[in-house]
XYZ file of C-alpha atoms in Angstrom:
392
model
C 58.331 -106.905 -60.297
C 54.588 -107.187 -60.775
C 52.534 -107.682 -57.607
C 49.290 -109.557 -57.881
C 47.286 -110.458 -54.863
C 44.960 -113.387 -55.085
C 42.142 -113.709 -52.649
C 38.673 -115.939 -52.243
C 36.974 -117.190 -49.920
C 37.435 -120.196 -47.468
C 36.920 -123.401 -49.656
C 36.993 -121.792 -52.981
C 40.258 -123.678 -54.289
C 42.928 -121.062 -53.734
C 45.751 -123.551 -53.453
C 44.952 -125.218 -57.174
C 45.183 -121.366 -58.310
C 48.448 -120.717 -56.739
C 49.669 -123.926 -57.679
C 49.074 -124.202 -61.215
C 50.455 -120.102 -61.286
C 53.696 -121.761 -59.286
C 54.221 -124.384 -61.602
C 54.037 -121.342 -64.711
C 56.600 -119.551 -63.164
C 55.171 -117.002 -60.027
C 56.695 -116.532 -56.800
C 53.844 -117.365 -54.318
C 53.863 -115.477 -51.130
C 51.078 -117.284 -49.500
C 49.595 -115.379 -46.239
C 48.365 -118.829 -44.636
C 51.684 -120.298 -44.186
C 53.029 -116.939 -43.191
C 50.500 -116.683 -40.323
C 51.494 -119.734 -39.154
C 55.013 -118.967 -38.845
C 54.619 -115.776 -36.670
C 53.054 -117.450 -33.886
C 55.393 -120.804 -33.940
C 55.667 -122.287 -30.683
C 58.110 -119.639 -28.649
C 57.323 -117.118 -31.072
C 56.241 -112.771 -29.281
C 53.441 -113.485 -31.906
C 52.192 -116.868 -29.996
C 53.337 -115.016 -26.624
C 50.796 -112.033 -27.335
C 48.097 -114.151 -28.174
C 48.139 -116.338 -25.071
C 48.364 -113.153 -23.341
C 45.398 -111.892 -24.966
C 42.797 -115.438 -25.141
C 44.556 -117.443 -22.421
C 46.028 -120.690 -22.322
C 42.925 -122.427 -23.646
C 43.939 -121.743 -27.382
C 47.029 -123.884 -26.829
C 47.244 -127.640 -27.383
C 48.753 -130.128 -24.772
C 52.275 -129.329 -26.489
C 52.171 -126.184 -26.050
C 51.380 -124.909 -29.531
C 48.592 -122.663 -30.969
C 45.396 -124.747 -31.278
C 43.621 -122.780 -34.352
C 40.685 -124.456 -34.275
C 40.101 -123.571 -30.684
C 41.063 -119.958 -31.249
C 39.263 -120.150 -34.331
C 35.747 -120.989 -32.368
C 36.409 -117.654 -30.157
C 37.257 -115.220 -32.645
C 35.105 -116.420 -35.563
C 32.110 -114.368 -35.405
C 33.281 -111.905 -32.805
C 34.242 -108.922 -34.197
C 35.834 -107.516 -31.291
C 38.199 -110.816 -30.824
C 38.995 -111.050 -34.261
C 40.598 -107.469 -34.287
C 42.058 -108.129 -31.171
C 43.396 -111.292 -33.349
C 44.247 -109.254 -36.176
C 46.328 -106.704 -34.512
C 48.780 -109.285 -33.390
C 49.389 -111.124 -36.067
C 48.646 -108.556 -39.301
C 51.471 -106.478 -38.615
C 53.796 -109.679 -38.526
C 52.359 -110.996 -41.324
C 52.973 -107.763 -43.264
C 56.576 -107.515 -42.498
C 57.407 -110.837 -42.789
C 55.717 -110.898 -46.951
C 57.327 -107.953 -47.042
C 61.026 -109.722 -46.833
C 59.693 -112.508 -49.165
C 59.091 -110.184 -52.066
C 61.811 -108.156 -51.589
C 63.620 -111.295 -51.758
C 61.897 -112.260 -55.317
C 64.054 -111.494 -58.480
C 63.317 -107.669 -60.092
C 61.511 -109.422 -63.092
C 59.182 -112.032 -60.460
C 55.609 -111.968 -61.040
C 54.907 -112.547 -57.619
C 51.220 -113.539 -56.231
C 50.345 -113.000 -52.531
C 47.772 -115.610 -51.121
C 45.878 -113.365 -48.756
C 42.562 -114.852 -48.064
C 41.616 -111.452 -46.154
C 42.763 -109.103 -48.822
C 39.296 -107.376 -49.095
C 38.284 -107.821 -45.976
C 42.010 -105.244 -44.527
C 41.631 -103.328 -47.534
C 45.223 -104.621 -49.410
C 43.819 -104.516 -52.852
C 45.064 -100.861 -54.090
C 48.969 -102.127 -53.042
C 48.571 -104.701 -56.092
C 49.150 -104.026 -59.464
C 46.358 -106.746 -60.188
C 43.823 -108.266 -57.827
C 42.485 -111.852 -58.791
C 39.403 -113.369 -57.057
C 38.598 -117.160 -56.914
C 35.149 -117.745 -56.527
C 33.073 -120.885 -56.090
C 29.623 -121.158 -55.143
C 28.796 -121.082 -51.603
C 27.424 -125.113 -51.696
C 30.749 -126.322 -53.471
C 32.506 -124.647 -51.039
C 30.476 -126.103 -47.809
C 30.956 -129.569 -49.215
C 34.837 -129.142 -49.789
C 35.106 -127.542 -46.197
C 33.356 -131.315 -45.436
C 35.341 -133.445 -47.163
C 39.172 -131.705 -47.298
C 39.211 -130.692 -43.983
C 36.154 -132.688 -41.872
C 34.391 -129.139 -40.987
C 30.542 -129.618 -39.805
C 28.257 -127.384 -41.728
C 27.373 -125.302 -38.870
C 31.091 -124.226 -38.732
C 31.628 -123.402 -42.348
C 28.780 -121.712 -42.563
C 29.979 -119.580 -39.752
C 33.726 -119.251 -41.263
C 32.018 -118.390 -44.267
C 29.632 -115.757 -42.953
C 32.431 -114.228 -41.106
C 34.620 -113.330 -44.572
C 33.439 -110.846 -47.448
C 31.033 -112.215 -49.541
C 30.854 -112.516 -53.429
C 29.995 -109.122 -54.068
C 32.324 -107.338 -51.815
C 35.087 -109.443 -53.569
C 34.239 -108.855 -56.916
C 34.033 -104.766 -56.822
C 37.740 -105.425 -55.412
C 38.697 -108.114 -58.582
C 40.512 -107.135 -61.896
C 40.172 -110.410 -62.481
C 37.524 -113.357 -61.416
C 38.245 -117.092 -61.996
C 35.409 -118.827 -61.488
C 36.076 -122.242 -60.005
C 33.080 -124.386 -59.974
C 34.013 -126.611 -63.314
C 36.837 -129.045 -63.590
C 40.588 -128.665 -62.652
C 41.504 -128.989 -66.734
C 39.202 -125.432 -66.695
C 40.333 -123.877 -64.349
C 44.157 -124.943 -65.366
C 43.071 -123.578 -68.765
C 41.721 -119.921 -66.729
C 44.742 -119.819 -65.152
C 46.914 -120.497 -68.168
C 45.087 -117.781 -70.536
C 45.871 -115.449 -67.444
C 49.556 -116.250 -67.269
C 50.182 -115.821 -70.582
C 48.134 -113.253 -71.942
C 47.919 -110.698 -69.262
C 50.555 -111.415 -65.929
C 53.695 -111.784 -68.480
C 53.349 -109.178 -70.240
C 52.036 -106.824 -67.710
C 55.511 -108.024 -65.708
C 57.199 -106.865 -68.435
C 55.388 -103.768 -69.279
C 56.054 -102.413 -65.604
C 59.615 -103.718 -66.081
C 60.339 -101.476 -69.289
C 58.078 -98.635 -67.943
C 55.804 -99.116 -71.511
C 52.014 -98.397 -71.716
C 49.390 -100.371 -73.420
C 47.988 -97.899 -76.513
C 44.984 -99.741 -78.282
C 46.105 -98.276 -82.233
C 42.502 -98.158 -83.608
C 39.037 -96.935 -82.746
C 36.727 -99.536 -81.662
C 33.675 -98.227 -80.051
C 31.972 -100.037 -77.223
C 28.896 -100.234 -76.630
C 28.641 -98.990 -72.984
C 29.728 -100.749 -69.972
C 28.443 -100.768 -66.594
C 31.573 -101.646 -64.667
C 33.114 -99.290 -66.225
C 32.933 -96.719 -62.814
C 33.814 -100.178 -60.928
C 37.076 -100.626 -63.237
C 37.746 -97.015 -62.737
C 37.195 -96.983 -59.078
C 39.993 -99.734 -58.611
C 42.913 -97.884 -60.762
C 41.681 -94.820 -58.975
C 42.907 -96.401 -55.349
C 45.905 -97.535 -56.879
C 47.051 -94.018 -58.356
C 45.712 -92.701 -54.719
C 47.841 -95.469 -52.957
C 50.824 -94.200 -55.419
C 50.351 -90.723 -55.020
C 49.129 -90.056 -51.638
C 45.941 -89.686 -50.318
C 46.186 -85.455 -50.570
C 45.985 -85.872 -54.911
C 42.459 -85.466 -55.955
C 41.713 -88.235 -58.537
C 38.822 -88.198 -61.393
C 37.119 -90.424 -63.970
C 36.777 -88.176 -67.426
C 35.958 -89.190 -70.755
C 33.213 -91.013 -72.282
C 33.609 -93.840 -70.066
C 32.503 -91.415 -67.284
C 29.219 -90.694 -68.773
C 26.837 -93.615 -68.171
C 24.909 -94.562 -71.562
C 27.568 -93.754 -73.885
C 29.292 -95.676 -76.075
C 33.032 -95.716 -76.164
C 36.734 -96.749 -76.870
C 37.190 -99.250 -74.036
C 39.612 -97.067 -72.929
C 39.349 -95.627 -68.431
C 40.435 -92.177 -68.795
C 41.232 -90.429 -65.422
C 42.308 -86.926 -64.410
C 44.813 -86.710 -61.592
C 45.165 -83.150 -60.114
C 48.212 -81.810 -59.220
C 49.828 -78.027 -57.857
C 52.220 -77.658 -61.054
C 53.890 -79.133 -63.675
C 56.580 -79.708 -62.091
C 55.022 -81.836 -58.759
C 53.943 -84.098 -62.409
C 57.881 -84.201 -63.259
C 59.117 -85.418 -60.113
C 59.392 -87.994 -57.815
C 55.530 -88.735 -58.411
C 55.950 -89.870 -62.269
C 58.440 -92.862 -60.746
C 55.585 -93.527 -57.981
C 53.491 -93.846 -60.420
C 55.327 -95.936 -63.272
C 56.021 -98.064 -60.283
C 52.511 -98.955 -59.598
C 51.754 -99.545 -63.455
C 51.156 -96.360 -64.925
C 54.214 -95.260 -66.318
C 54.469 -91.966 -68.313
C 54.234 -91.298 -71.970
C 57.244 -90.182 -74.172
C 57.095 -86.600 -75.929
C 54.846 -83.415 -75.111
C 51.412 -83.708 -74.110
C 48.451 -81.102 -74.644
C 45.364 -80.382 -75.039
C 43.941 -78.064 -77.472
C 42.378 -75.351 -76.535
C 38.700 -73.951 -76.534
C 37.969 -71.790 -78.090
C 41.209 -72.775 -80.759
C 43.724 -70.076 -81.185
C 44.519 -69.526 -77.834
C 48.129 -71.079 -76.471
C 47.854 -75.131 -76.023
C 46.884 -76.578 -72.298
C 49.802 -78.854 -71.232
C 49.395 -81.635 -69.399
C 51.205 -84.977 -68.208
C 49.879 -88.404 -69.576
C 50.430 -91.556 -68.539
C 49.075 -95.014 -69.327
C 48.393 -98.211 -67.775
C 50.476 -100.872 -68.382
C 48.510 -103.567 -67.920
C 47.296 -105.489 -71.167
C 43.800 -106.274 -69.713
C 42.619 -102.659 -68.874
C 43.721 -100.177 -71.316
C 43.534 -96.582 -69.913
C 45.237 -93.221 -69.561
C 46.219 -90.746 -66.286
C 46.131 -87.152 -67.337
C 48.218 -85.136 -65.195
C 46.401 -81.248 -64.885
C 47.440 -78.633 -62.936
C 44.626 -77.491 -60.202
C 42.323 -75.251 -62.177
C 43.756 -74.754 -65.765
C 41.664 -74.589 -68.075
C 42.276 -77.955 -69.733
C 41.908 -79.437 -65.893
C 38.475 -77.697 -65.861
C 37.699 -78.397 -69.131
C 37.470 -81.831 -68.805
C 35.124 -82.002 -65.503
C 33.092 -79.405 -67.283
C 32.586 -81.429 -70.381
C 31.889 -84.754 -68.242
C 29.179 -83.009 -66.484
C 27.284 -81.517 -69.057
C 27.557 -84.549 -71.236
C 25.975 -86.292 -67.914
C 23.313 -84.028 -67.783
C 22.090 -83.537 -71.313
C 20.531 -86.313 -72.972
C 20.144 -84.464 -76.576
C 24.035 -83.355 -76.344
C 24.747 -87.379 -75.341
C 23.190 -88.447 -78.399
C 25.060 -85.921 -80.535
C 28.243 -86.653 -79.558
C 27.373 -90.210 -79.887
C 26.788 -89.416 -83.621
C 29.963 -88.092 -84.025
C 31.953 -90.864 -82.285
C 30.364 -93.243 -84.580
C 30.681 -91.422 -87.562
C 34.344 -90.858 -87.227
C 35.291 -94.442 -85.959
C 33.636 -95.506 -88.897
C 35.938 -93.307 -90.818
C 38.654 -92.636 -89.601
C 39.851 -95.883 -87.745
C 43.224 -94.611 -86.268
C 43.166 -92.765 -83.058
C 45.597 -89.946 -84.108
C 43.113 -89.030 -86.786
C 39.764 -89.613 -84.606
C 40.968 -87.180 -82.210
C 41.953 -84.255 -84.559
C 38.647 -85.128 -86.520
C 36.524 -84.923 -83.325
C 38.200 -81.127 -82.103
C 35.289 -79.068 -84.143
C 32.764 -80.870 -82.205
C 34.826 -79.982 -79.004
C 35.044 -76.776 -79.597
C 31.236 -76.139 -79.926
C 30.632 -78.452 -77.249
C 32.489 -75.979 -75.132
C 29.974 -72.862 -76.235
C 27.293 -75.104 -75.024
C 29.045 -76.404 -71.801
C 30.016 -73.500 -70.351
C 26.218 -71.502 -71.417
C 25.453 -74.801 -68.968
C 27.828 -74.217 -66.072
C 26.677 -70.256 -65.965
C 23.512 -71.100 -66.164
C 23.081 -74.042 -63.629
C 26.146 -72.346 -61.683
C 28.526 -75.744 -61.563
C 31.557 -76.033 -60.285
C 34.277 -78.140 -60.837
C-alpha cells in the first residue's frame, strides 16, 4: 500500500484535505482522533497522565479536559515531552493496527499534525504539507473553535513553522484560496501522482523519463534529495552510507530533472538480498537486467552496480547500488567533486549536455554519446584528486 502522511499546522484546513482525499478513495488514519482514543475515560493512557499533571486536567466527569492540559503543556517543553511520551507510543501502535488493517492496494494518508515536529516523515512514501498563512489561520482558530488570539498564537508558536514543514514536504497545498481550489489541488494530486504511485509500489515498477530534457538548475534540488535520502536510510538502516551524485549534485548546472543517489554497500550480494525488497518496499524498487558502468579509462572490465528507481511519478530519480570503494563507487564522488570545484570544467560539460540533448533526444543514446567526455573528464579528475589530495 502507499503511505502518505499529511501534516500542517493548527488551523490550516487539514480536515477539508483529508476529506476531499476520503471521498477520492484514501484510507485516512487521522492521529487526532487516535489521540483521543488512548486516553478515553478508564483508559492506562488517561491513568498515566493524571498520574503525571494531576487531577486538574480532568473535567467534573471524570474525563481528560484538553484544553486545561493543553494550557500546561503548550509552551513547556519539558511537559509536553512528558505529554508526548505517554501518549506517542499509543498513538503509534494503535495507527499501526489501522493500516495494517487497510487493503494491500489502500492509499492510505495519516493525519499527524506533529509529523515534523517527531521526525515521522522518512516512514512515508510521500509527505504532503497544508499550509495557510499564519492570519487565516488565527482567524479560523477564532471562529471554528472560539480560541482568543493570545492562545493561538501560543498553539501556533509551539508547532514547526512554515519553513521547517516545507524542507520535510514532497508536496505543499497551499490553502489560502477557495474550497473549489483547493478541491481542484487535491484532485490533480489524487489522480496524477497518489494512484499511480499506489500502483507503481504495488507492481514494484520505476518511473524512467524516455527523453532528455535539460533543466535549467534547481535549487531544491539537495532539499528533494535530502528527503529520498532519509527514506532509503529509514529502509536500509542507519549503518548504509547514502550520497547525492550526478549533475543534480553540482549546484549551477543544468540537468535532466532526474535525483541520482549512490547508496554504498559491502558487496554485491548485501545489494541482492533482503535489502532490494526493503527498498522496493519503500518506493524504490529495482531495475530489470544487468547494470554497469563503463569504465575509465575504457577497455578495462565493466563496474557493476545495482540500480533502482523511484517509483513515484512526481520525483523521477535513480539509487545506484556500489560496492564500498570500487572504482565505479569512487568514480562517481570523484567526478561530483571536481565538477563542484571547477568552474571552467562545469561549463564544459554543460556544453556537452546541451549539445547532445539537442541531438540525441533519447536517453540510451545521450549516455553512450556523453562516455568520450567521461572518459577525459576522468584524466582531469583524478590529476585533481592527486593534486588537491581528496578523498572520497
Amino acid at each position: 500500500m502507499l503511505k502518505v502522511g499529511l501534516t500542517g499546522g493548527i488551523g490550516s484546513g487539514k480536515s477539508a484535505v483529508t476529506n476531499r482525499l476520503a471521498a477520492l478513495g484514501a484510507v485516512i488514519v487521522d492521529a487526532d482522533r487516535i489521540a483521543r482514543e488512548v486516553v478515553a475515560p478508564g483508559s492506562e493512557g488517561l491513568a498515566e497522565i493524571v498520574a503525571a499533571f494531576s487531577e486538574r486536567v480532568l473535567d467534573p466527569r471524570g474525563a481528560l479536559d484538553r484544553a486545561a492540559l493543553g494550557a500546561l503543556v503548550f509552551g513547556d517543553e519539558a511537559a509536553r515531552r512528558r505529554l508526548e511520551a505517554i501518549t506517542h507510543p499509543r498513538v503509534r501502535a494503535r495507527t499501526a493496527e489501522l493500516v495494517a488493517a487497510a487493503p494491500p492496494d489502500a492509499v492510505v494518508v495519516n493525519d499527524v499534525p506533529l509529523l515534523v515536529e517527531v521526525g515521522l516523515a522518512p516512514t512515508y512514501h510521500l509527505v504532503v504539507v497544508v499550509q495557510t498563512a499564519v492570519t487565516t489561520r488565527l482567524e479560523r482558530l477564532a471562529r471554528d473553535r472560539g480560541m482568543d488570539r493570545a492562545e493561538a498564537e501560543r498553539r501556533i508558536a509551539a508547532q514547526a513553522d512554515d519553513a521547517r514543514r516545507q524542507a520535510a514536504a514532497d508536496v505543499l497545498l497551499t490553502n489560502d484560496g477557495t474550497q473549489d481550489e483547493l478541491h481542484a489541488a487535491v484532485d490533480g494530486l489524487w489522480r496524477d501522482r497518489l494512484v499511480p504511485y499506489e500502483r507503481n509500489v504495488r507492481e514494484r515498477r520505476a518511473v524512467r523519463p524516455e527523453r532528455v530534457v535539460l533543466s535549467e538548475p534547481d535549487p531544491t534540488w539537495p532539499q528533494q534529495y535530502a528527503r529520498l535520502a532519509a527514506r532509503i536510510r529509514h529502509a536500509a538502516g542507519t549503518d548504509f552510507r547514502v550520497d547525492h551524485i550526478g549533475s543534480t549534485a553540482v549546484p549551477g548546472l543544468a540537468a535532466k530533472d532526474v535525483v541520482d543517489i549512490q547508496l554504498t554497500v559491502p558487496s554485491l550480494e548485501e545489494a541482492d538480498g533482503p535489502l532490494a525488497e526493503r527498498l522496493a518496499d519503500a518506493g524504490f524498487p529495482r531495475l530489470p537486467g544487468e547494470w554497469w558502468d563503463n569504465p575509465r579509462p575504457a577497455g578495462s572490465a565493466r563496474w557493476p552496480k545495482r540500480l533502482h528507481g523511484n517509483a513515484d511519478p512526481g520525483r523521477p530519480a535513480y539509487l545506484h547500488l556500489r560496492v564500498a570503494g570500487s572504482p565505479g563507487w569512487r568514480y562517481a564522488l570523484m567526478m561530483r567533486d571536481h565538477l563542484r570545484a571547477d568552474p571552467a570544467q562545469r561549463a564544459a560539460y554543460l556544453e556537452v549536455k546541451r549539445e547532445l540533448a539537442a541531438t540525441a533526444p533519447d536517453s540510451a543514446t545521450y549516455g553512450t554519446l556523453k562516455d568520450p567526455w567521461f572518459d577525459e573528464e576522468h584524466l582531469r579528475a583524478e590529476e585533481w584528486a592527486a593534486r588537491t589530495g581528496w578523498r572520497p
